[in-house]
mmCIF file of C-alpha atoms and ligand atoms in Angstrom:
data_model
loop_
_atom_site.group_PDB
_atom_site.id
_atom_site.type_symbol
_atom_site.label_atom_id
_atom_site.label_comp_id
_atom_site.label_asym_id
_atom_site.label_seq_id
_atom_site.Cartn_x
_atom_site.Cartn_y
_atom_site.Cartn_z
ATOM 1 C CA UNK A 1 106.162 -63.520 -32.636
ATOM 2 C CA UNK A 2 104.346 -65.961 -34.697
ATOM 3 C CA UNK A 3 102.597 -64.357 -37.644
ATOM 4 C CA UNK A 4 99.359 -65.709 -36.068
ATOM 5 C CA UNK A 5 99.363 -63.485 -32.992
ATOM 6 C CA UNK A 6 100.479 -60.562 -34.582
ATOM 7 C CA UNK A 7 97.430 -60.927 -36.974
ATOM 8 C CA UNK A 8 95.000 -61.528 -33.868
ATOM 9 C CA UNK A 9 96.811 -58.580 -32.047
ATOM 10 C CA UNK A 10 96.170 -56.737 -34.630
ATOM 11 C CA UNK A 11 92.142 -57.138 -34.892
ATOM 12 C CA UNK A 12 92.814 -56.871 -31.489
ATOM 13 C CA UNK A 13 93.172 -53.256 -31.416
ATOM 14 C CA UNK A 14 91.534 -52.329 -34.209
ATOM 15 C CA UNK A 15 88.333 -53.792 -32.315
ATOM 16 C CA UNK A 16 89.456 -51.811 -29.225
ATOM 17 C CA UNK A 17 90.084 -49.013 -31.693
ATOM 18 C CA UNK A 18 86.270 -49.211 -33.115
ATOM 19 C CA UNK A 19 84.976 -49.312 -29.971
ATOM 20 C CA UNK A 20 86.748 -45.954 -28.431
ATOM 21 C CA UNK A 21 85.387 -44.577 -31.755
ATOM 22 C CA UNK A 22 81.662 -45.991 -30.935
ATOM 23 C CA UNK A 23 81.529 -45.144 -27.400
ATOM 24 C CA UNK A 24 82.775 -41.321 -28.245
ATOM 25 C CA UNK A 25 80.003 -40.988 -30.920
ATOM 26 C CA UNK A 26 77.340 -38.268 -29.976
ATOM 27 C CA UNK A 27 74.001 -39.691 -29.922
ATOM 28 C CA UNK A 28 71.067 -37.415 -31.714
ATOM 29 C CA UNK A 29 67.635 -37.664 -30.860
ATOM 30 C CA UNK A 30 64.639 -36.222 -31.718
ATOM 31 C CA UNK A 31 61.874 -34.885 -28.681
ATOM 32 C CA UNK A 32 58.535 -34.287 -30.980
ATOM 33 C CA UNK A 33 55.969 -32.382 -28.546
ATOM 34 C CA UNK A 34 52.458 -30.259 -30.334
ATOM 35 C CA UNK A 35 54.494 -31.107 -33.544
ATOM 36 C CA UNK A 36 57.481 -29.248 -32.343
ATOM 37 C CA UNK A 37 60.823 -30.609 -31.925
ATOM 38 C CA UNK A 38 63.715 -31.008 -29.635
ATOM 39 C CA UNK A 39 67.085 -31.792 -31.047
ATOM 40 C CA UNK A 40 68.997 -33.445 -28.256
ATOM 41 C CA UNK A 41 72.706 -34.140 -28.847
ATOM 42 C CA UNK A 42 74.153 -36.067 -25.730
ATOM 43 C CA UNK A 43 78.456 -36.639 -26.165
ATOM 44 C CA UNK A 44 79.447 -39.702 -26.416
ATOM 45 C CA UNK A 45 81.816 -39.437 -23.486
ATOM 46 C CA UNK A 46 78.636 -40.432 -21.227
ATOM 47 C CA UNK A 47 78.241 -44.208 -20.393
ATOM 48 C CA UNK A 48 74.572 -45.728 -21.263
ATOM 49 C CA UNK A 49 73.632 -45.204 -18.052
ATOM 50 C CA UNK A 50 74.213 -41.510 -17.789
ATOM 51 C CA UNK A 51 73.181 -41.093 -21.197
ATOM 52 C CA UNK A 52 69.495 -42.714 -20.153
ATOM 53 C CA UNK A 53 69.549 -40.476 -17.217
ATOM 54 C CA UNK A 54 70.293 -36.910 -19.213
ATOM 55 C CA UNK A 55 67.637 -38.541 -21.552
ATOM 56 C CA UNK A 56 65.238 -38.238 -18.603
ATOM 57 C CA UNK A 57 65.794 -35.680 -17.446
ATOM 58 C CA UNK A 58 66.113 -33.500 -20.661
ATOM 59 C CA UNK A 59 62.723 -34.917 -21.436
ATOM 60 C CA UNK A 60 61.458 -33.482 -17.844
ATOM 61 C CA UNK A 61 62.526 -30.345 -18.074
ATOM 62 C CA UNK A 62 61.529 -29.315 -21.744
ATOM 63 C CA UNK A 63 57.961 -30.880 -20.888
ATOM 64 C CA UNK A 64 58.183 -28.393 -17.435
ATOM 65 C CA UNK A 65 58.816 -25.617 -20.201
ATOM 66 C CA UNK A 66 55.806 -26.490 -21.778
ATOM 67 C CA UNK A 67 53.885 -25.688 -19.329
ATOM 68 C CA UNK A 68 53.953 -21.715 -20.092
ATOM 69 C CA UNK A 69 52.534 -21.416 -23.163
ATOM 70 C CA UNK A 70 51.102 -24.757 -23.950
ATOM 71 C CA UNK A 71 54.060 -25.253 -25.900
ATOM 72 C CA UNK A 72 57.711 -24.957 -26.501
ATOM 73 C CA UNK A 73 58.643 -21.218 -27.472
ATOM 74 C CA UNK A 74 60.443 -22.337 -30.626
ATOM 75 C CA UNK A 75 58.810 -24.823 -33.649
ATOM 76 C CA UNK A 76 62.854 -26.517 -33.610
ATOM 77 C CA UNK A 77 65.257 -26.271 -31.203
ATOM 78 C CA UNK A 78 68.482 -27.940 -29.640
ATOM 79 C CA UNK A 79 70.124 -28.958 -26.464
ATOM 80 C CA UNK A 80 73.433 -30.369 -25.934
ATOM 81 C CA UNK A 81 74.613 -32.355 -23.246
ATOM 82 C CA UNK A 82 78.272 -32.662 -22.392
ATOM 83 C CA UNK A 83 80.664 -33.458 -19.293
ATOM 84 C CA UNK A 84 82.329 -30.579 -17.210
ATOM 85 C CA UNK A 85 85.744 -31.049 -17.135
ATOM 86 C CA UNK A 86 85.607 -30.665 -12.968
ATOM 87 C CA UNK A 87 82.894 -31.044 -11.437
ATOM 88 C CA UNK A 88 82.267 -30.941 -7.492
ATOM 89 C CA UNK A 89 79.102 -31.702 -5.927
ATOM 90 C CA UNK A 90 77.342 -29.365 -8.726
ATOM 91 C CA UNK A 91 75.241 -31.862 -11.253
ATOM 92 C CA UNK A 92 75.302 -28.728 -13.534
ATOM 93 C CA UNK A 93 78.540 -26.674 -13.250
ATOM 94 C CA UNK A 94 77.739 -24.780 -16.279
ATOM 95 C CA UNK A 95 75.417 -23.664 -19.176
ATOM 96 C CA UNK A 96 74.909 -21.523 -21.341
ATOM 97 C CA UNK A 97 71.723 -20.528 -24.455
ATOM 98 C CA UNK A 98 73.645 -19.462 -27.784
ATOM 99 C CA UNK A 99 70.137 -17.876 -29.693
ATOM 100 C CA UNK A 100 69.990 -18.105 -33.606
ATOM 101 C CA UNK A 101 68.219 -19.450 -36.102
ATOM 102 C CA UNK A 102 67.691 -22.376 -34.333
ATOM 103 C CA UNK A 103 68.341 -21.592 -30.458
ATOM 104 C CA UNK A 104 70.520 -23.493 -28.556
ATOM 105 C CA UNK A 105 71.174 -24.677 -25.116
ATOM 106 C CA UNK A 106 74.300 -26.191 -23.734
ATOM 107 C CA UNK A 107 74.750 -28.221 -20.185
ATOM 108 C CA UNK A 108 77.781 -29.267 -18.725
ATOM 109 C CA UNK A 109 77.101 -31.683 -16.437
ATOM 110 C CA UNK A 110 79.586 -34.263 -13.881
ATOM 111 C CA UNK A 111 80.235 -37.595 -15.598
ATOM 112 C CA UNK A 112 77.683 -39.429 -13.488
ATOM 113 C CA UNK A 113 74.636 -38.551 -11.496
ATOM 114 C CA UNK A 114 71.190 -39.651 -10.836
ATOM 115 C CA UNK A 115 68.320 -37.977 -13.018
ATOM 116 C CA UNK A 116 66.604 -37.395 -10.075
ATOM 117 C CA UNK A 117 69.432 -35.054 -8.627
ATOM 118 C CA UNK A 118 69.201 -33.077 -12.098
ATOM 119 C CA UNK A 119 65.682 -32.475 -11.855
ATOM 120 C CA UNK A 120 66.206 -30.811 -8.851
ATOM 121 C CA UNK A 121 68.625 -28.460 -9.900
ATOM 122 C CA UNK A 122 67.227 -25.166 -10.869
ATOM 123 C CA UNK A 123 70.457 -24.635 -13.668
ATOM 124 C CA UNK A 124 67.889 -26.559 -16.256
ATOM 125 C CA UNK A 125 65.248 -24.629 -15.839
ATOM 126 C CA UNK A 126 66.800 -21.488 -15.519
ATOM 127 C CA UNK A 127 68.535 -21.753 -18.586
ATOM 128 C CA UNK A 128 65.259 -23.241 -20.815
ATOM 129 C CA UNK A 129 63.556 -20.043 -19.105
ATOM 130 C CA UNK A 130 65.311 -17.775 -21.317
ATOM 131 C CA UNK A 131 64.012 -18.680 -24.119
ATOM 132 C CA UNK A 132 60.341 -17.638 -23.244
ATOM 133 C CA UNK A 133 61.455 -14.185 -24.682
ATOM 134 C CA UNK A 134 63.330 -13.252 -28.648
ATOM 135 C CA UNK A 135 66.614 -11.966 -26.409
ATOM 136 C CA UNK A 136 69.073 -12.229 -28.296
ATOM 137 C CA UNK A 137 72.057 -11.000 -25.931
ATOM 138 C CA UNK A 138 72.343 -7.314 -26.651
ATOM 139 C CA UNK A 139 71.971 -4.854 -23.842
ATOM 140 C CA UNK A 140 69.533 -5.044 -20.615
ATOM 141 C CA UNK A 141 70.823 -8.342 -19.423
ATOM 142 C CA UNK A 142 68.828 -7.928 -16.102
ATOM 143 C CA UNK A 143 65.613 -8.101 -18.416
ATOM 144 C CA UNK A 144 66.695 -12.262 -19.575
ATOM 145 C CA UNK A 145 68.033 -12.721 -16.563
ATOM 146 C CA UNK A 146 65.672 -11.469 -14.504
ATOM 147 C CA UNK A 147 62.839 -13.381 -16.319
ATOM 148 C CA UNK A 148 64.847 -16.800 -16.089
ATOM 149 C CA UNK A 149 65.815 -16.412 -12.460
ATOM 150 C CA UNK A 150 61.421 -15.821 -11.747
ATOM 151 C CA UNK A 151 60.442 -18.874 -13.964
ATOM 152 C CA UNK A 152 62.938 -20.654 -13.231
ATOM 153 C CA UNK A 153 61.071 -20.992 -9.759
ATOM 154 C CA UNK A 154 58.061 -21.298 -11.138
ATOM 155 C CA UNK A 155 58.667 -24.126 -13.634
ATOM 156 C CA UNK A 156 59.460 -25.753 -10.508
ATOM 157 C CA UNK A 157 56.330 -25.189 -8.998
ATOM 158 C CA UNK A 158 54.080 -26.113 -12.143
ATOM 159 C CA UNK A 159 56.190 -29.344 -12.239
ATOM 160 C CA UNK A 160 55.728 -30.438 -9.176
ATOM 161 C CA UNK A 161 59.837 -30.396 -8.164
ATOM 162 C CA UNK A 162 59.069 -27.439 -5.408
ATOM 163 C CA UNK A 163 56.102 -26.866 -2.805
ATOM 164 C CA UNK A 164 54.014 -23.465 -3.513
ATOM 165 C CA UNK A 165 55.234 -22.760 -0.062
ATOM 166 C CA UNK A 166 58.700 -23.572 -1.457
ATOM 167 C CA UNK A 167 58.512 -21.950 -4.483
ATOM 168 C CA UNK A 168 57.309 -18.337 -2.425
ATOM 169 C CA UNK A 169 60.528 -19.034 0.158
ATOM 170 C CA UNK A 170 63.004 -19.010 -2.833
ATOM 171 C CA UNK A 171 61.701 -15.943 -4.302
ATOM 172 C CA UNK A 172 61.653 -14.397 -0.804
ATOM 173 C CA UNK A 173 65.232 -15.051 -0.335
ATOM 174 C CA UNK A 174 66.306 -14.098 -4.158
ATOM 175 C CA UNK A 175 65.069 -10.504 -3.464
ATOM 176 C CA UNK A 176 66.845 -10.552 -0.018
ATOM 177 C CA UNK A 177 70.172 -11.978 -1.650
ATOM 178 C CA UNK A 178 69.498 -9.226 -4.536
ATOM 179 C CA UNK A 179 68.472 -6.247 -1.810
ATOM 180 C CA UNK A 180 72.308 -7.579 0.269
ATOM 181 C CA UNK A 181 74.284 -7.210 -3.002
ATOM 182 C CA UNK A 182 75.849 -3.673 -2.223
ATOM 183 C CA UNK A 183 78.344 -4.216 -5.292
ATOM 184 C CA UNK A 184 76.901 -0.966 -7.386
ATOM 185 C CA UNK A 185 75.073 0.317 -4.256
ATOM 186 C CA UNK A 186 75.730 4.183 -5.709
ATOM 187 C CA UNK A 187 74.571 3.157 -9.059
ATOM 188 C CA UNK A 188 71.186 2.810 -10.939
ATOM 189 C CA UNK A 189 69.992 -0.771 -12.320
ATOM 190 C CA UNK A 190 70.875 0.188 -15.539
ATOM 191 C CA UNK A 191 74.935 1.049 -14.798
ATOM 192 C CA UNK A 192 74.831 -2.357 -12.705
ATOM 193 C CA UNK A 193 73.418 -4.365 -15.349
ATOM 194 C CA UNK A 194 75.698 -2.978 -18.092
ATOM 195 C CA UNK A 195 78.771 -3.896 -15.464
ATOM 196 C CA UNK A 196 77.945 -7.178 -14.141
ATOM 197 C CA UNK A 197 79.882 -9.531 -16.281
ATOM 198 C CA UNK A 198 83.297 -7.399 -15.537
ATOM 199 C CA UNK A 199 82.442 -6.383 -11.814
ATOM 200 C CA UNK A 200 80.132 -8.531 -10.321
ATOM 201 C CA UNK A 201 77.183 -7.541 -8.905
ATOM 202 C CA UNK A 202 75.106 -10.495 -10.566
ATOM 203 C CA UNK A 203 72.458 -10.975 -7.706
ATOM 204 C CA UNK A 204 71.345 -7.320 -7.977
ATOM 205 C CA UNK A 205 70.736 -6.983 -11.247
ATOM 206 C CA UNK A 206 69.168 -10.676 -11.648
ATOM 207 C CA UNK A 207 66.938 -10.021 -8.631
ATOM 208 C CA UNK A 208 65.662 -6.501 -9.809
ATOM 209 C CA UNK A 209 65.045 -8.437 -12.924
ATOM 210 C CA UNK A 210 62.870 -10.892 -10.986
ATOM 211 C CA UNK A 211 61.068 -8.282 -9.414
ATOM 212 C CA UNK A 212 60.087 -6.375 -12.471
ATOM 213 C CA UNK A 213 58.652 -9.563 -13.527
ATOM 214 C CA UNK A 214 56.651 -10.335 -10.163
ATOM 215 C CA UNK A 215 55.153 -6.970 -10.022
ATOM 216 C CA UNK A 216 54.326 -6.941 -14.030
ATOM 217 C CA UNK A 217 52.818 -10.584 -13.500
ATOM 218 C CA UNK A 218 50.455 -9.567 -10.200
ATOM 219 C CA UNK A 219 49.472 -6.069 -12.018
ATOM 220 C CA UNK A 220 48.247 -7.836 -15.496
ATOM 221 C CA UNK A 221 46.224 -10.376 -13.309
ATOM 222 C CA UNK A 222 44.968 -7.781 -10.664
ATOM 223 C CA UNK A 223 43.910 -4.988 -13.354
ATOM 224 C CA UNK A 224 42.514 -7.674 -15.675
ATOM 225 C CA UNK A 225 40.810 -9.662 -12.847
ATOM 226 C CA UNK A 226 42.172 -12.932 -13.970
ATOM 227 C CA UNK A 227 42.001 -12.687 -17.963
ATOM 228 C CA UNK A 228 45.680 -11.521 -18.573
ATOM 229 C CA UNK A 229 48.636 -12.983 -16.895
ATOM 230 C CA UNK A 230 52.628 -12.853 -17.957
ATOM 231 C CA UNK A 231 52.507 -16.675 -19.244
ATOM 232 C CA UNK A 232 49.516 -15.093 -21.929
ATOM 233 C CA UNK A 233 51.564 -11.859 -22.321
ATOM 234 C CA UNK A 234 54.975 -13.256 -23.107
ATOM 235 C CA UNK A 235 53.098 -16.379 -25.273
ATOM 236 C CA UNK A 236 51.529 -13.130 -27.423
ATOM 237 C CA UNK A 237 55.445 -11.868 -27.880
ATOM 238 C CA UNK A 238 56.362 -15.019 -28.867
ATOM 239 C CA UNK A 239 54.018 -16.029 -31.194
ATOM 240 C CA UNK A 240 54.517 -12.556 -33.546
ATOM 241 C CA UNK A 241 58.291 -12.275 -32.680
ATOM 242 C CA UNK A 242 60.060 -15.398 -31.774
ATOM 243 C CA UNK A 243 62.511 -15.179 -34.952
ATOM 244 C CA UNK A 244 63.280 -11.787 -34.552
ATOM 245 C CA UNK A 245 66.121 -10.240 -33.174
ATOM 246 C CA UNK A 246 64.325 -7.509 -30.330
ATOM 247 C CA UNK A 247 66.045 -4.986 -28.202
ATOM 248 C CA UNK A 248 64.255 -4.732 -25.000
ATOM 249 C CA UNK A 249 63.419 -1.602 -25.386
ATOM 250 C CA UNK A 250 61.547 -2.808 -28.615
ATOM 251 C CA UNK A 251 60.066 -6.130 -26.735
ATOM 252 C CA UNK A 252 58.727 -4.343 -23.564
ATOM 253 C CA UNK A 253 57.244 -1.747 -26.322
ATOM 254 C CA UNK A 254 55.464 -4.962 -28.418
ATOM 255 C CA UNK A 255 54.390 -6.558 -24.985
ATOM 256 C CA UNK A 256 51.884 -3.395 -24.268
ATOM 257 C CA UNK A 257 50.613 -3.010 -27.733
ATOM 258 C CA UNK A 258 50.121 -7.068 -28.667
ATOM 259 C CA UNK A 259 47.913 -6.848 -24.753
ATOM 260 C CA UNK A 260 46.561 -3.543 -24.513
ATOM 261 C CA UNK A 261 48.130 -2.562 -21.791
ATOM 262 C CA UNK A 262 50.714 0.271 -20.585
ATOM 263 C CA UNK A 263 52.348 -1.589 -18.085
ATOM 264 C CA UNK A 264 56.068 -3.122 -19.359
ATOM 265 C CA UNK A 265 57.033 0.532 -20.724
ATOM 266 C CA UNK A 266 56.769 2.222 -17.563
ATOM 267 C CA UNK A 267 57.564 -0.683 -15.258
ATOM 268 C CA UNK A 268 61.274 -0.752 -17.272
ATOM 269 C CA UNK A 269 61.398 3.348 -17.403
ATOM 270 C CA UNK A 270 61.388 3.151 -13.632
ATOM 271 C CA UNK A 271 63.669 -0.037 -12.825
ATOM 272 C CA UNK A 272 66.433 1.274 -14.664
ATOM 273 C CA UNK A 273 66.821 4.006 -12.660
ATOM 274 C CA UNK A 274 66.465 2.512 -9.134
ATOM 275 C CA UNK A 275 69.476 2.218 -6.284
ATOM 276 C CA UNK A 276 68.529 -1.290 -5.258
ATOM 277 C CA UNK A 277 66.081 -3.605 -5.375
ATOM 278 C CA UNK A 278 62.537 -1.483 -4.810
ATOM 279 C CA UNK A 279 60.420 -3.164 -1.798
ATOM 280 C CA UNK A 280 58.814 -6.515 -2.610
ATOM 281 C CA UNK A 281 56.681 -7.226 0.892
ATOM 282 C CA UNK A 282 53.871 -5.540 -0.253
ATOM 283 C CA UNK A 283 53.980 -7.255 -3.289
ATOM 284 C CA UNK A 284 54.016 -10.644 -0.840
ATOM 285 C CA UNK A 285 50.981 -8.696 1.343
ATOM 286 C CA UNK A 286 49.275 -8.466 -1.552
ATOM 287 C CA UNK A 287 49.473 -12.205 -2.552
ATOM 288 C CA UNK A 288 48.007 -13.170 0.609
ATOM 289 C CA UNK A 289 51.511 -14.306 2.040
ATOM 290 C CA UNK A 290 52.710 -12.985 4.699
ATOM 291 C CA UNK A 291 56.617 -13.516 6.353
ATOM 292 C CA UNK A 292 57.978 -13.882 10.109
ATOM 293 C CA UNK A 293 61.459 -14.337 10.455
ATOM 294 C CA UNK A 294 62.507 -14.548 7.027
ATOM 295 C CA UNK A 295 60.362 -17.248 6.430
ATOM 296 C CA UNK A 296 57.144 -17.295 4.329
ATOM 297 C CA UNK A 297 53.611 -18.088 5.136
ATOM 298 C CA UNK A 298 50.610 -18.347 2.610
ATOM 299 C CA UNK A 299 47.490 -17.174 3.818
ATOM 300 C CA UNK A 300 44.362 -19.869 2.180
ATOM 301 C CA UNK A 301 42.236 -16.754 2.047
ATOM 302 C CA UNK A 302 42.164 -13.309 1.000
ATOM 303 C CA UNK A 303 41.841 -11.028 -2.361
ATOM 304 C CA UNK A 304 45.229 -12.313 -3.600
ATOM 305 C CA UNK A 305 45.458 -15.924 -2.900
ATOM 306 C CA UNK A 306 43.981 -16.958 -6.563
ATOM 307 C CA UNK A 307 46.481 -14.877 -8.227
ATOM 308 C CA UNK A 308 49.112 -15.984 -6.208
ATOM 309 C CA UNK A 309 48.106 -19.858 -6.914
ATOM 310 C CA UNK A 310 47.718 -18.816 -10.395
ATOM 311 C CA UNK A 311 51.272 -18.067 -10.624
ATOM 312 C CA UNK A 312 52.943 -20.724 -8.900
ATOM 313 C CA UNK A 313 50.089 -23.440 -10.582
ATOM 314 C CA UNK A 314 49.465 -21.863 -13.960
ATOM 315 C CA UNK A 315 46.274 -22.747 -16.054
ATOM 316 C CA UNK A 316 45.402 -26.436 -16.557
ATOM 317 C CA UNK A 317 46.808 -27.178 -19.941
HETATM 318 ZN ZN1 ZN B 401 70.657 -16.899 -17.068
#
């Protein structure tokens, strides 16, 4: 081989070489929103055009989370974006919050799909729920869980991804998925929730979770006639607590002193100790909506219509 070619196949590679490196690179930006900010780390393993898309949609979601306490729980924090090894028809296979100094939120997502399609998959906002509250992992997981799984829904709402119609039909059907879940059927909330990542169980003790939030949420505004709502409540725990590292024993304790109320201490005395799910239609009666064959209708007037737009439409911010 002439000493030529071997020099050009040479550069050859090495330019092939430099470019593997390039494209595998992790790309690092910053999100600045109310002068806090968003570390987003997006592998390198993405083309451009994927990378744009999780851009987009990162930025969508994090500006939907926004929309609970004016701004984002934490003054710095970090997602990372990565491909799922398999993926099916799931944009999001998996994800998972790691909470720490700085907290941390991980999506797998397939190689390539639309941002559109990941804005309408509840995984994101699920998982950027759980930071509205200083969990940090240790007991009570129907508590996180069950305060993701309710915001998650209405994140949606506020963002304008589901209906208020829509947003009421998946609640309705996340109580009757948890109420179905006969998996600890003999056991209280607090047995199930302590079992759940070894034995299942999952849509029980997420959906009581829900519910505790619901019911806490439509109490504050009902006994406060508008003035206190969970979005103010939780905003109050984060804004003395966000760094620490609370039981929830100690969190639902801070909630009623930082808002003057006796409501979270009582309301998580009782859940633990329930069978199943505890009735949520007259919560729904109460809200002015009303359901016929499993599907929900809102009522445009009543005593509990403005609290139940309040919810799903939050406070102009
Ligand atoms: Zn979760």
């Amino acid at each position: 081989m002439p000493r030529s070619l071997t020099s050009f196949l040479f550069l050859l590679c090495l330019l092939a070489a430099v470019t593997v490196a390039r494209a595998q690179e992790d790309s690092r930006e910053n999100i600045v929103r109310d002068g806090r900010v968003l570390e987003l780390h997006i592998s390198g393993q993405f083309s451009e055009t994927m990378r744009q898309n999780l851009v987009e949609w990162i930025t969508a979601i994090s500006g939907s989370l926004r929309l609970v306490f004016g701004h984002w729980p934490r003054r710095q924090w970090q997602v990372a974006v990565a491909p799922a090894p398999a993926s099916g028809s799931d944009p999001i296979p998996w994800a998972e919050v790691e909470r720490g100094d700085i907290d941390r939120v991980k999506f797998f997502t397939s190689y390539n799909t639309s941002a559109m399609e990941l804005k309408g998959a509840w995984t994101g906002y699920h998982e950027l729920a759980h930071l509205l509250i200083p969990y940090r992992g240790h007991g009570d997981a129907w508590f996180s869980e069950g305060l993701a799984s309710y915001y998650q829904n209405i994140l949606q709402a506020r963002s304008g991804i589901l209906s208020e119609q829509a947003m009421w039909q998946k609640l309705y059907d996340g109580y009757r998925r948890g109420l179905a879940d006969t998996r600890f059927e003999n056991h209280n909330l607090r047995h199930a929730s302590d079992q759940m990542r070894r034995e299942g169980g999952f849509m029980r003790v997420y959906w009581s979770g829900a519910w505790y939030f619901l019911v806490a949420d439509t109490r504050l505004r009902q006994q406060s006639r508008g003035s206190l709502n969970l979005d103010l409540a939780l905003k109050q725990l984060n804004a003395c607590c966000a760094d620490e590292r609370l039981s929830v024993p100690d969190m639902v304790r801070k909630l009623d002193d930082l808002n003057r109320v006796y409501l979270f201490q009582p309301l998580y005395h009782e859940l633990v100790e329930t069978m199943a799910i505890p009735p949520f239609e007259p919560i729904f009666a109460s809200l002015g909506i009303s359901v016929a064959d499993g599907q929900v209708q809102l009522q445009d007037q009543g005593p509990g219509v403005g609290i139940r737009r309040g919810i799903a439409l939050g406070k102009a911010l």
